[in-house]
mmCIF file of C-alpha atoms and ligand atoms in Angstrom:
data_model
loop_
_atom_site.group_PDB
_atom_site.id
_atom_site.type_symbol
_atom_site.label_atom_id
_atom_site.label_comp_id
_atom_site.label_asym_id
_atom_site.label_seq_id
_atom_site.Cartn_x
_atom_site.Cartn_y
_atom_site.Cartn_z
ATOM 1 C CA MET C 159 -16.322 -16.650 5.746
ATOM 2 C CA THR C 160 -14.252 -19.627 4.509
ATOM 3 C CA ALA C 161 -11.361 -21.121 6.427
ATOM 4 C CA ALA C 162 -7.854 -19.861 5.803
ATOM 5 C CA LEU C 163 -6.679 -20.548 2.260
ATOM 6 C CA ARG C 164 -3.124 -21.215 1.293
ATOM 7 C CA LEU C 165 -1.208 -21.334 -1.953
ATOM 8 C CA ASP C 166 2.494 -21.943 -1.727
ATOM 9 C CA LEU C 167 5.216 -20.479 -3.938
ATOM 10 C CA SER C 168 5.058 -16.737 -4.317
ATOM 11 C CA VAL C 169 1.295 -16.314 -4.281
ATOM 12 C CA GLN C 170 0.472 -15.118 -0.799
ATOM 13 C CA HIS C 171 -2.662 -15.565 1.155
ATOM 14 C CA HIS C 172 -3.623 -13.755 4.332
ATOM 15 C CA SER C 173 -6.268 -15.317 6.555
ATOM 16 C CA LEU C 174 -7.830 -11.956 7.409
ATOM 17 C CA TYR C 175 -6.465 -9.024 5.553
ATOM 18 C CA ASP C 176 -7.154 -5.441 6.595
ATOM 19 C CA LEU C 177 -7.747 -3.330 3.498
ATOM 20 C CA SER C 178 -8.662 -0.136 5.403
ATOM 21 C CA HIS C 179 -5.230 1.294 4.669
ATOM 22 C CA GLU C 180 -5.326 0.067 1.067
ATOM 23 C CA ASN C 181 -8.084 2.403 -0.138
ATOM 24 C CA THR C 182 -7.579 6.178 -0.257
ATOM 25 C CA MET C 183 -11.086 6.821 1.148
ATOM 26 C CA ALA C 184 -9.874 4.909 4.230
ATOM 27 C CA LEU C 185 -13.133 2.955 4.547
ATOM 28 C CA ALA C 186 -13.057 0.088 7.037
ATOM 29 C CA CYS C 187 -12.663 -3.157 5.078
ATOM 30 C CA VAL C 188 -11.424 -6.679 5.703
ATOM 31 C CA ALA C 189 -11.046 -9.522 3.212
ATOM 32 C CA ASP C 190 -10.329 -13.184 3.792
ATOM 33 C CA CYS C 191 -8.565 -14.009 0.533
ATOM 34 C CA VAL C 192 -5.976 -11.697 -0.974
ATOM 35 C CA VAL C 193 -3.596 -12.881 -3.683
ATOM 36 C CA THR C 194 -0.603 -10.668 -4.433
ATOM 37 C CA LEU C 195 0.838 -11.095 -7.925
ATOM 38 C CA THR C 196 4.354 -10.012 -8.806
ATOM 39 C CA ASP C 197 4.554 -11.718 -12.195
ATOM 40 C CA GLU C 198 2.228 -13.085 -14.854
ATOM 41 C CA ALA C 199 3.161 -16.732 -14.235
ATOM 42 C CA GLN C 200 1.764 -16.420 -10.715
ATOM 43 C CA LEU C 201 -1.626 -15.554 -12.144
ATOM 44 C CA ASP C 202 -1.556 -18.662 -14.355
ATOM 45 C CA ALA C 203 -0.439 -20.698 -11.327
ATOM 46 C CA PHE C 204 -3.170 -19.301 -9.113
ATOM 47 C CA MET C 205 -5.923 -19.782 -11.680
ATOM 48 C CA ALA C 206 -4.837 -23.416 -12.174
ATOM 49 C CA SER C 207 -4.601 -24.039 -8.413
ATOM 50 C CA ASP C 208 -6.896 -26.027 -6.133
ATOM 51 C CA ILE C 209 -7.871 -22.807 -4.388
ATOM 52 C CA ALA C 210 -9.153 -21.158 -7.556
ATOM 53 C CA ASP C 211 -10.948 -24.401 -8.381
ATOM 54 C CA ARG C 212 -12.557 -24.760 -4.972
ATOM 55 C CA GLU C 213 -13.494 -21.090 -4.776
ATOM 56 C CA GLN C 214 -14.671 -20.732 -8.361
ATOM 57 C CA SER C 215 -18.113 -19.524 -7.313
ATOM 58 C CA ARG C 216 -16.506 -16.503 -5.636
ATOM 59 C CA PRO C 217 -16.051 -13.409 -7.811
ATOM 60 C CA LEU C 218 -12.485 -12.285 -8.481
ATOM 61 C CA PHE C 219 -11.942 -8.628 -7.682
ATOM 62 C CA VAL C 220 -8.835 -6.704 -8.754
ATOM 63 C CA LEU C 221 -7.536 -4.090 -6.314
ATOM 64 C CA SER C 222 -4.605 -1.835 -7.267
ATOM 65 C CA GLY C 223 -3.985 1.487 -5.479
ATOM 66 C CA GLY C 224 -7.536 1.678 -4.093
ATOM 67 C CA SER C 225 -7.984 5.333 -5.124
ATOM 68 C CA ASN C 226 -11.169 4.852 -7.117
ATOM 69 C CA VAL C 227 -13.080 2.276 -5.092
ATOM 70 C CA LEU C 228 -15.634 2.273 -2.294
ATOM 71 C CA LEU C 229 -15.004 -0.979 -0.447
ATOM 72 C CA PRO C 230 -17.522 -2.870 1.751
ATOM 73 C CA ALA C 231 -16.823 -3.545 5.430
ATOM 74 C CA GLN C 232 -16.318 -7.222 4.645
ATOM 75 C CA LEU C 233 -15.125 -8.187 1.180
ATOM 76 C CA ASN C 234 -15.809 -11.843 0.448
ATOM 77 C CA ALA C 235 -14.244 -11.972 -3.016
ATOM 78 C CA ILE C 236 -10.886 -13.372 -4.035
ATOM 79 C CA VAL C 237 -8.944 -10.118 -4.131
ATOM 80 C CA LEU C 238 -6.203 -10.079 -6.779
ATOM 81 C CA ARG C 239 -3.510 -7.466 -6.229
ATOM 82 C CA PRO C 240 -1.331 -6.848 -9.299
ATOM 83 C CA GLN C 241 2.080 -5.655 -8.121
ATOM 84 C CA LEU C 242 4.127 -6.475 -11.223
ATOM 85 C CA ARG C 243 6.964 -3.999 -11.745
ATOM 86 C CA GLY C 244 9.031 -2.899 -14.732
ATOM 87 C CA ILE C 245 9.304 -0.303 -17.501
ATOM 88 C CA MET C 246 10.658 -1.526 -20.852
ATOM 89 C CA ILE C 247 11.507 0.410 -24.040
ATOM 90 C CA THR C 248 10.140 -1.695 -26.895
ATOM 91 C CA ASN C 249 10.931 0.656 -29.777
ATOM 92 C CA GLN C 250 12.597 4.041 -30.194
ATOM 93 C CA THR C 251 12.949 6.447 -33.120
ATOM 94 C CA GLN C 252 13.906 10.118 -33.371
ATOM 95 C CA ASP C 253 10.252 11.100 -32.997
ATOM 96 C CA TYR C 254 8.872 8.702 -30.434
ATOM 97 C CA VAL C 255 9.530 6.019 -27.892
ATOM 98 C CA ASP C 256 7.340 2.974 -27.246
ATOM 99 C CA LEU C 257 7.164 1.841 -23.635
ATOM 100 C CA GLU C 258 5.704 -1.229 -22.022
ATOM 101 C CA VAL C 259 4.864 -0.620 -18.378
ATOM 102 C CA MET C 260 3.906 -3.291 -15.868
ATOM 103 C CA ALA C 261 0.608 -2.890 -14.006
ATOM 104 C CA GLY C 262 2.114 -2.396 -10.547
ATOM 105 C CA GLU C 263 4.156 0.696 -11.423
ATOM 106 C CA ASN C 264 2.989 3.794 -9.549
ATOM 107 C CA TRP C 265 1.270 6.075 -12.063
ATOM 108 C CA HIS C 266 2.640 9.440 -10.895
ATOM 109 C CA ASP C 267 6.190 8.070 -10.639
ATOM 110 C CA LEU C 268 5.856 6.867 -14.231
ATOM 111 C CA VAL C 269 4.757 10.342 -15.380
ATOM 112 C CA VAL C 270 7.732 12.010 -13.645
ATOM 113 C CA TYR C 271 10.135 9.385 -15.017
ATOM 114 C CA THR C 272 8.958 9.813 -18.628
ATOM 115 C CA VAL C 273 9.062 13.615 -18.514
ATOM 116 C CA ASN C 274 12.576 13.507 -17.024
ATOM 117 C CA GLN C 275 13.639 11.201 -19.859
ATOM 118 C CA GLY C 276 12.359 13.707 -22.450
ATOM 119 C CA TRP C 277 9.384 11.533 -23.463
ATOM 120 C CA TYR C 278 6.167 13.507 -23.605
ATOM 121 C CA GLY C 279 2.443 12.864 -23.519
ATOM 122 C CA LEU C 280 1.702 11.930 -19.921
ATOM 123 C CA GLU C 281 2.647 15.248 -18.240
ATOM 124 C CA ASN C 282 -0.967 16.486 -17.918
ATOM 125 C CA LEU C 283 -1.847 13.317 -16.015
ATOM 126 C CA ALA C 284 0.631 14.013 -13.194
ATOM 127 C CA LEU C 285 -0.350 13.400 -9.574
ATOM 128 C CA ILE C 286 -3.286 11.109 -10.353
ATOM 129 C CA PRO C 287 -3.056 8.457 -7.632
ATOM 130 C CA GLY C 288 -3.032 4.733 -8.331
ATOM 131 C CA LEU C 289 -1.150 2.169 -10.364
ATOM 132 C CA THR C 290 -0.550 1.958 -14.109
ATOM 133 C CA GLY C 291 -2.671 -1.182 -14.628
ATOM 134 C CA ALA C 292 -5.740 0.655 -13.330
ATOM 135 C CA ALA C 293 -5.288 3.721 -15.551
ATOM 136 C CA PRO C 294 -7.084 2.221 -18.599
ATOM 137 C CA ILE C 295 -10.128 1.180 -16.537
ATOM 138 C CA GLN C 296 -11.705 4.623 -16.537
ATOM 139 C CA ASN C 297 -9.390 6.050 -19.221
ATOM 140 C CA ILE C 298 -7.958 8.494 -16.696
ATOM 141 C CA GLY C 299 -8.033 12.090 -17.767
ATOM 142 C CA ALA C 300 -7.049 15.565 -16.612
ATOM 143 C CA TYR C 301 -6.309 18.993 -18.086
ATOM 144 C CA GLY C 302 -7.429 18.164 -21.621
ATOM 145 C CA VAL C 303 -5.600 14.829 -21.931
ATOM 146 C CA GLN C 304 -6.914 11.286 -21.585
ATOM 147 C CA LEU C 305 -4.939 8.081 -21.270
ATOM 148 C CA GLU C 306 -6.170 6.914 -24.676
ATOM 149 C CA ASP C 307 -4.165 9.748 -26.311
ATOM 150 C CA CYS C 308 -0.926 7.824 -25.630
ATOM 151 C CA LEU C 309 -2.051 4.242 -25.030
ATOM 152 C CA GLN C 310 -1.254 1.721 -27.748
ATOM 153 C CA TYR C 311 -2.313 -1.583 -26.211
ATOM 154 C CA VAL C 312 -2.847 -3.505 -23.014
ATOM 155 C CA ARG C 313 -1.959 -7.064 -22.148
ATOM 156 C CA ALA C 314 -4.759 -8.494 -20.067
ATOM 157 C CA TYR C 315 -5.902 -11.797 -18.625
ATOM 158 C CA HIS C 316 -9.528 -12.737 -19.292
ATOM 159 C CA LEU C 317 -10.572 -14.202 -15.941
ATOM 160 C CA PRO C 318 -13.642 -16.231 -17.034
ATOM 161 C CA SER C 319 -11.801 -18.068 -19.848
ATOM 162 C CA LYS C 320 -8.344 -18.017 -18.191
ATOM 163 C CA THR C 321 -6.747 -16.715 -21.396
ATOM 164 C CA TRP C 322 -4.259 -13.935 -22.200
ATOM 165 C CA HIS C 323 -5.139 -11.158 -24.673
ATOM 166 C CA HIS C 324 -3.358 -8.333 -26.471
ATOM 167 C CA LEU C 325 -5.924 -5.542 -26.813
ATOM 168 C CA LEU C 326 -5.198 -2.591 -29.086
ATOM 169 C CA ALA C 327 -6.469 0.864 -28.076
ATOM 170 C CA ALA C 328 -9.492 0.487 -30.380
ATOM 171 C CA ASP C 329 -10.394 -2.824 -28.688
ATOM 172 C CA CYS C 330 -10.521 -1.040 -25.317
ATOM 173 C CA GLU C 331 -13.543 1.048 -26.472
ATOM 174 C CA PHE C 332 -12.428 4.101 -24.540
ATOM 175 C CA GLY C 333 -14.857 6.907 -23.730
ATOM 176 C CA TYR C 334 -15.059 9.715 -21.174
ATOM 177 C CA ARG C 335 -14.024 7.980 -17.899
ATOM 178 C CA ASP C 336 -15.013 4.732 -19.554
ATOM 179 C CA SER C 337 -13.680 1.602 -21.268
ATOM 180 C CA ILE C 338 -14.598 -1.996 -22.026
ATOM 181 C CA PHE C 339 -12.919 -2.931 -18.717
ATOM 182 C CA LYS C 340 -15.200 -0.651 -16.734
ATOM 183 C CA ARG C 341 -18.282 -1.919 -18.538
ATOM 184 C CA THR C 342 -17.426 -5.601 -17.935
ATOM 185 C CA PRO C 343 -16.282 -5.677 -14.296
ATOM 186 C CA ASN C 344 -14.679 -8.760 -12.659
ATOM 187 C CA THR C 345 -13.626 -9.909 -16.144
ATOM 188 C CA TRP C 346 -10.149 -8.595 -16.982
ATOM 189 C CA LEU C 347 -6.865 -8.236 -15.159
ATOM 190 C CA ILE C 348 -4.478 -5.877 -16.933
ATOM 191 C CA THR C 349 -0.811 -6.739 -16.468
ATOM 192 C CA ARG C 350 0.930 -4.453 -19.002
ATOM 193 C CA VAL C 351 0.187 -1.170 -20.725
ATOM 194 C CA GLY C 352 1.901 -0.077 -23.954
ATOM 195 C CA PHE C 353 2.435 3.649 -24.620
ATOM 196 C CA ARG C 354 3.799 5.713 -27.495
ATOM 197 C CA LEU C 355 5.335 8.936 -26.185
ATOM 198 C CA HIS C 356 6.782 11.625 -28.409
ATOM 199 C CA THR C 357 10.116 13.371 -28.214
ATOM 200 C CA ASP C 358 8.957 16.717 -29.677
ATOM 201 C CA PRO C 359 8.269 19.104 -26.756
ATOM 202 C CA ALA C 360 6.182 21.330 -29.039
ATOM 203 C CA LYS C 361 3.412 18.731 -28.987
ATOM 204 C CA ILE C 362 2.472 19.331 -25.368
ATOM 205 C CA LEU C 363 -0.925 20.728 -24.371
ATOM 206 C CA ALA C 364 -0.242 23.676 -22.088
ATOM 207 C CA SER C 365 -3.274 25.837 -22.779
ATOM 208 C CA TYR C 366 -5.893 24.183 -20.573
ATOM 209 C CA GLY C 367 -7.474 26.420 -17.915
ATOM 210 C CA ASP C 368 -5.049 27.897 -15.402
ATOM 211 C CA VAL C 369 -2.204 25.573 -16.504
ATOM 212 C CA GLN C 370 -1.006 28.067 -19.105
ATOM 213 C CA THR C 371 -0.225 30.890 -16.661
ATOM 214 C CA VAL C 372 1.412 28.693 -14.036
ATOM 215 C CA ALA C 373 3.471 26.789 -16.655
ATOM 216 C CA GLN C 374 4.571 30.099 -18.144
ATOM 217 C CA ASP C 375 5.788 31.205 -14.693
ATOM 218 C CA TYR C 376 7.792 27.990 -14.339
ATOM 219 C CA ALA C 377 9.255 28.500 -17.822
ATOM 220 C CA LYS C 378 10.266 32.075 -16.969
ATOM 221 C CA GLN C 379 12.023 30.917 -13.806
ATOM 222 C CA GLN C 380 14.033 28.516 -15.976
ATOM 223 C CA GLY C 381 14.843 31.239 -18.535
ATOM 224 C CA ARG C 382 12.617 29.658 -21.213
ATOM 225 C CA LEU C 383 10.289 31.582 -23.523
ATOM 226 C CA GLN C 384 7.830 28.725 -23.920
ATOM 227 C CA PRO C 385 6.816 26.155 -21.295
ATOM 228 C CA ALA C 386 8.644 22.839 -21.609
ATOM 229 C CA PRO C 387 6.825 19.589 -20.692
ATOM 230 C CA ALA C 388 8.470 19.654 -17.255
ATOM 231 C CA ASP C 389 7.012 23.158 -16.678
ATOM 232 C CA VAL C 390 3.544 21.891 -17.560
ATOM 233 C CA MET C 391 3.956 18.914 -15.237
ATOM 234 C CA HIS C 392 5.119 21.105 -12.338
ATOM 235 C CA ALA C 393 2.274 23.569 -12.973
ATOM 236 C CA ILE C 394 -0.254 20.741 -12.845
ATOM 237 C CA ILE C 395 1.272 19.309 -9.673
ATOM 238 C CA ASP C 396 1.035 22.784 -8.054
ATOM 239 C CA ILE C 397 -2.550 23.359 -9.138
ATOM 240 C CA ARG C 398 -3.658 19.901 -8.035
ATOM 241 C CA GLN C 399 -1.943 20.233 -4.667
ATOM 242 C CA GLN C 400 -3.790 23.490 -4.060
ATOM 243 C CA LYS C 401 -7.176 22.216 -5.194
ATOM 244 C CA LEU C 402 -7.289 18.604 -4.073
ATOM 245 C CA PRO C 403 -6.833 17.245 -0.571
ATOM 246 C CA ASP C 404 -3.985 14.753 -0.197
ATOM 247 C CA PRO C 405 -5.670 11.401 0.612
ATOM 248 C CA LYS C 406 -2.875 10.626 3.085
ATOM 249 C CA GLN C 407 -3.920 13.649 5.151
ATOM 250 C CA LEU C 408 -7.633 13.736 4.412
ATOM 251 C CA PRO C 409 -8.914 10.462 2.950
ATOM 252 C CA ASN C 410 -10.888 10.834 -0.298
ATOM 253 C CA CYS C 411 -11.240 9.211 -3.688
ATOM 254 C CA GLY C 412 -10.881 12.269 -5.909
ATOM 255 C CA SER C 413 -13.905 13.618 -7.779
ATOM 256 C CA PHE C 414 -16.836 11.820 -6.260
ATOM 257 C CA PHE C 415 -19.419 12.875 -8.851
ATOM 258 C CA GLN C 416 -19.173 12.982 -12.623
ATOM 259 C CA ASN C 417 -19.946 16.247 -14.371
ATOM 260 C CA PRO C 418 -23.551 15.704 -15.520
ATOM 261 C CA ILE C 419 -24.407 16.108 -19.193
ATOM 262 C CA ILE C 420 -27.763 17.809 -19.787
ATOM 263 C CA SER C 421 -29.635 19.103 -22.834
ATOM 264 C CA GLN C 422 -28.912 22.597 -24.102
ATOM 265 C CA ASP C 423 -32.565 23.483 -23.468
ATOM 266 C CA GLN C 424 -32.317 22.535 -19.815
ATOM 267 C CA PHE C 425 -29.046 24.451 -19.552
ATOM 268 C CA ILE C 426 -30.564 27.609 -21.049
ATOM 269 C CA ALA C 427 -33.532 27.322 -18.681
ATOM 270 C CA LEU C 428 -31.172 27.006 -15.699
ATOM 271 C CA GLN C 429 -29.116 29.963 -16.959
ATOM 272 C CA ALA C 430 -32.180 32.195 -16.607
ATOM 273 C CA THR C 431 -32.179 31.543 -12.839
ATOM 274 C CA TYR C 432 -28.438 31.005 -12.379
ATOM 275 C CA PRO C 433 -26.573 33.251 -14.869
ATOM 276 C CA ASN C 434 -23.182 32.039 -13.539
ATOM 277 C CA ILE C 435 -23.845 28.334 -14.056
ATOM 278 C CA VAL C 436 -20.699 26.667 -15.427
ATOM 279 C CA GLY C 437 -21.196 24.501 -18.533
ATOM 280 C CA TYR C 438 -19.139 23.245 -21.478
ATOM 281 C CA PRO C 439 -20.780 22.613 -24.871
ATOM 282 C CA MET C 440 -20.831 18.960 -25.962
ATOM 283 C CA PRO C 441 -21.794 17.300 -29.263
ATOM 284 C CA GLU C 442 -25.478 16.782 -30.104
ATOM 285 C CA LEU C 443 -26.754 19.924 -28.367
ATOM 286 C CA MET C 444 -25.741 18.732 -24.924
ATOM 287 C CA VAL C 445 -23.902 20.643 -22.199
ATOM 288 C CA LYS C 446 -21.531 19.277 -19.545
ATOM 289 C CA VAL C 447 -22.216 21.046 -16.243
ATOM 290 C CA ALA C 448 -19.580 21.461 -13.523
ATOM 291 C CA ALA C 449 -20.837 19.234 -10.680
ATOM 292 C CA GLY C 450 -18.625 21.097 -8.201
ATOM 293 C CA TRP C 451 -20.406 24.352 -9.042
ATOM 294 C CA LEU C 452 -23.835 22.757 -8.501
ATOM 295 C CA ILE C 453 -22.775 21.409 -5.094
ATOM 296 C CA GLU C 454 -21.355 24.762 -4.071
ATOM 297 C CA GLN C 455 -24.463 26.643 -5.186
ATOM 298 C CA ALA C 456 -26.617 24.253 -3.193
ATOM 299 C CA GLY C 457 -24.696 25.422 -0.106
ATOM 300 C CA LEU C 458 -23.035 22.042 0.325
ATOM 301 C CA LYS C 459 -19.395 23.104 0.393
ATOM 302 C CA GLY C 460 -18.183 21.424 3.570
ATOM 303 C CA GLY C 461 -21.617 19.790 3.802
ATOM 304 C CA GLY C 462 -22.825 16.215 3.682
ATOM 305 C CA ILE C 463 -23.485 13.867 6.569
ATOM 306 C CA GLU C 464 -20.657 13.373 9.058
ATOM 307 C CA PRO C 465 -18.224 11.712 8.829
ATOM 308 C CA ILE C 466 -18.448 12.026 5.014
ATOM 309 C CA VAL C 467 -18.463 15.655 3.910
ATOM 310 C CA THR C 468 -17.462 17.642 0.842
ATOM 311 C CA HIS C 469 -14.086 19.349 0.866
ATOM 312 C CA GLN C 470 -13.981 23.068 1.725
ATOM 313 C CA GLN C 471 -11.763 23.951 -1.267
ATOM 314 C CA GLN C 472 -13.221 21.483 -3.754
ATOM 315 C CA ALA C 473 -16.886 20.594 -3.301
ATOM 316 C CA LEU C 474 -16.653 17.737 -5.809
ATOM 317 C CA VAL C 475 -14.457 15.754 -3.426
ATOM 318 C CA LEU C 476 -16.014 13.814 -0.550
ATOM 319 C CA THR C 477 -13.702 13.373 2.419
ATOM 320 C CA ASN C 478 -13.767 10.871 5.275
ATOM 321 C CA HIS C 479 -13.401 12.455 8.723
ATOM 322 C CA THR C 480 -13.152 9.157 10.614
ATOM 323 C CA PRO C 481 -10.528 7.190 8.662
ATOM 324 C CA TYR C 482 -10.523 3.375 9.008
ATOM 325 C CA GLN C 483 -13.855 3.516 10.891
ATOM 326 C CA ALA C 484 -16.339 5.003 8.433
ATOM 327 C CA THR C 485 -17.991 2.459 6.158
ATOM 328 C CA GLN C 486 -19.652 2.278 2.777
ATOM 329 C CA ASP C 487 -22.993 2.940 4.548
ATOM 330 C CA ASP C 488 -21.720 6.310 5.752
ATOM 331 C CA VAL C 489 -20.684 7.180 2.204
ATOM 332 C CA GLU C 490 -24.048 6.132 0.879
ATOM 333 C CA GLN C 491 -25.939 8.321 3.327
ATOM 334 C CA ALA C 492 -23.897 11.413 2.512
ATOM 335 C CA GLN C 493 -24.094 10.698 -1.208
ATOM 336 C CA SER C 494 -27.894 10.237 -1.147
ATOM 337 C CA TYR C 495 -28.311 13.472 0.760
ATOM 338 C CA ILE C 496 -26.181 15.447 -1.717
ATOM 339 C CA VAL C 497 -27.829 13.850 -4.757
ATOM 340 C CA ALA C 498 -31.283 14.656 -3.351
ATOM 341 C CA CYS C 499 -30.361 18.295 -2.603
ATOM 342 C CA ILE C 500 -28.962 18.823 -6.096
ATOM 343 C CA TYR C 501 -31.982 17.252 -7.731
ATOM 344 C CA LYS C 502 -34.353 19.377 -5.677
ATOM 345 C CA LYS C 503 -32.563 22.589 -6.648
ATOM 346 C CA PHE C 504 -31.574 21.960 -10.278
ATOM 347 C CA SER C 505 -33.524 18.850 -11.430
ATOM 348 C CA ILE C 506 -30.169 17.261 -12.269
ATOM 349 C CA THR C 507 -29.200 13.779 -11.036
ATOM 350 C CA LEU C 508 -25.538 13.424 -10.107
ATOM 351 C CA SER C 509 -23.766 10.122 -10.837
ATOM 352 C CA ARG C 510 -20.961 8.704 -8.774
ATOM 353 C CA GLU C 511 -17.481 8.299 -10.297
ATOM 354 C CA PRO C 512 -15.696 5.789 -7.988
ATOM 355 C CA VAL C 513 -16.432 2.088 -8.251
ATOM 356 C CA TRP C 514 -18.910 0.670 -5.709
ATOM 357 C CA VAL C 515 -17.787 -2.797 -4.605
ATOM 358 C CA ASN C 516 -20.437 -5.159 -3.194
ATOM 359 C CA ALA C 517 -19.680 -7.489 -0.266
ATOM 360 C CA ASN C 518 -19.248 -10.418 -2.668
ATOM 361 C CA GLY C 519 -16.793 -8.456 -4.820
ATOM 362 C CA THR C 520 -19.130 -7.754 -7.721
ATOM 363 C CA ILE C 521 -19.464 -4.153 -8.837
ATOM 364 C CA GLY C 522 -22.722 -2.529 -7.847
ATOM 365 C CA HIS C 523 -24.605 0.653 -7.260
ATOM 366 C CA GLY C 524 -25.343 0.597 -3.545
ATOM 367 C CA LYS C 525 -28.905 0.817 -2.325
ATOM 368 C CA HIS C 526 -29.524 4.166 -3.974
ATOM 369 C CA VAL C 527 -28.721 3.829 -7.632
ATOM 370 C CA VAL C 528 -26.880 6.846 -9.037
HETATM 371 C C1 LIG M 166 -6.982 12.745 -4.956
HETATM 372 C C2 LIG M 166 -7.433 11.982 -6.190
HETATM 373 C C3 LIG M 166 -7.389 12.586 -7.437
HETATM 374 C C4 LIG M 166 -7.794 11.895 -8.587
HETATM 375 N N1 LIG M 166 -7.735 12.539 -9.788
HETATM 376 C C5 LIG M 166 -8.136 11.909 -10.915
HETATM 377 C C6 LIG M 166 -8.090 12.573 -12.178
HETATM 378 O O1 LIG M 166 -7.665 13.734 -12.288
HETATM 379 N N2 LIG M 166 -8.491 11.883 -13.266
HETATM 380 C C7 LIG M 166 -8.942 10.599 -13.195
HETATM 381 O O2 LIG M 166 -9.297 10.037 -14.234
HETATM 382 N N3 LIG M 166 -8.988 9.947 -12.018
HETATM 383 C C8 LIG M 166 -8.614 10.554 -10.876
HETATM 384 N N4 LIG M 166 -8.675 9.905 -9.667
HETATM 385 C C9 LIG M 166 -9.205 8.533 -9.614
HETATM 386 C C10 LIG M 166 -8.126 7.422 -9.573
HETATM 387 O O3 LIG M 166 -6.906 7.915 -9.111
HETATM 388 C C11 LIG M 166 -7.914 6.753 -10.923
HETATM 389 O O4 LIG M 166 -9.121 6.200 -11.384
HETATM 390 C C12 LIG M 166 -6.838 5.656 -10.869
HETATM 391 O O5 LIG M 166 -6.548 5.190 -12.167
HETATM 392 C C13 LIG M 166 -7.241 4.471 -9.986
HETATM 393 O O6 LIG M 166 -6.094 3.656 -9.811
HETATM 394 P P1 LIG M 166 -5.954 2.630 -8.630
HETATM 395 O O7 LIG M 166 -4.690 1.883 -8.838
HETATM 396 O O8 LIG M 166 -6.094 3.312 -7.336
HETATM 397 O O9 LIG M 166 -7.202 1.674 -8.919
HETATM 398 P P2 LIG M 166 -8.213 0.991 -7.882
HETATM 399 O O10 LIG M 166 -8.943 2.052 -7.142
HETATM 400 O O11 LIG M 166 -7.521 -0.054 -7.105
HETATM 401 O O12 LIG M 166 -9.220 0.274 -8.885
HETATM 402 C C14 LIG M 166 -10.138 1.030 -9.651
HETATM 403 C C15 LIG M 166 -10.932 0.064 -10.560
HETATM 404 O O13 LIG M 166 -10.055 -0.531 -11.499
HETATM 405 C C16 LIG M 166 -10.021 -1.954 -11.381
HETATM 406 N N5 LIG M 166 -8.608 -2.342 -11.567
HETATM 407 C C17 LIG M 166 -7.555 -1.842 -10.883
HETATM 408 N N6 LIG M 166 -6.401 -2.358 -11.361
HETATM 409 C C18 LIG M 166 -6.751 -3.202 -12.365
HETATM 410 C C19 LIG M 166 -5.996 -4.052 -13.259
HETATM 411 N N7 LIG M 166 -4.663 -4.122 -13.223
HETATM 412 N N8 LIG M 166 -6.691 -4.814 -14.153
HETATM 413 C C20 LIG M 166 -8.050 -4.769 -14.206
HETATM 414 N N9 LIG M 166 -8.809 -3.987 -13.394
HETATM 415 C C21 LIG M 166 -8.154 -3.205 -12.492
HETATM 416 C C22 LIG M 166 -10.547 -2.248 -9.986
HETATM 417 O O14 LIG M 166 -11.146 -3.531 -9.925
HETATM 418 C C23 LIG M 166 -11.560 -1.124 -9.816
HETATM 419 O O15 LIG M 166 -12.755 -1.466 -10.474
HETATM 420 C C24 LIG M 166 -8.267 10.569 -8.489
HETATM 421 C C25 LIG M 166 -8.312 9.943 -7.231
HETATM 422 C C26 LIG M 166 -7.902 10.638 -6.100
HETATM 423 C C27 LIG M 166 -7.930 9.969 -4.755
#
């Protein structure tokens, strides 16, 4: 580990920084170089500094809310922490409002703020942990809505060339839980996200799964015939609170496995043995299978390898029973066990959703590639 680093002005450095409380899985992690950024000029200043020059062989790793990462016990990267704040209206008409939101704004607070202002589009993405700058990385999605539905652009710093870029939504190459940022890790630092939100409440999506019934109940309580965006948001908050463990009480990083996409033929074959298998048709004769259902059917609800076990109410979520002590290795053991059990039973390989961070700060797969 290198000696203590220092950069004056407002860029802070901590000689040994404990990140165990900075990731929602509560994995034990320390880093020796953490740079907190509260405005864009600090990033320019840091990248032009002696420290950045001297440490240029070290990867730069961006850490926001830590809700989608699996951190190593010792992180030897330069850890950049975007904490820029601010929400600006850049354009407003009768039909829509354009917002520019700084990367360090808490995502859920932003959703609540916009709905309360009468600006709609983000309500289905309520209660997703993390910061706004991280939301484009995996094109966050929930209850039939993805970030790309409202995102107009991002302002991002290209770390290798030390240049600023304005990327339109199409440049971000969004996909299901995917984007250009996810595919080129350690490359971009997003500082601003531009949204277009609409003012017409009729445009909300309230028909997804159990949202409709709960939103309708909220609407009734308010004396409304149809759910308003606030009703949808409150319904989603309720449903999520019932289904998902709060990371503050039971550390986790949300859905641990992606829903696997298999061929229709394989799905039909599985249906013969498991008539209740849950699948959603996809383009090109593929079917998306509910990973949570597979885990439950394999008898792994509450299972895994201590201290990392699946949640009793939501098998897709892996929880950490020894916060701030368990390490990436513990996660890997539990994950390998679950992946092996599912493969043995269904011949389906589960893939991990959260980002695996190597000790040097590059993004990896762990020993067992999934
Ligand atoms: C209980 C729970 C529920 C969840 N539910 C959902 C859900 O419904 N839908 C969903 O999509 N996700 C969900 N997630 C996952 C997670 O909340 C999101 O992926 C979120 O956007 C991560 O934000 P973060 O600030 O915590 O990012 P971090 O975990 O800090 O970072 C995630 C990745 O993004 C990169 N990154 C972070 N900030 C920036 C930036 N400013 N510029 C460039 N790169 C950056 C990091 O390097 C890392 O690779 C859930 C997580 C939890 C714990």
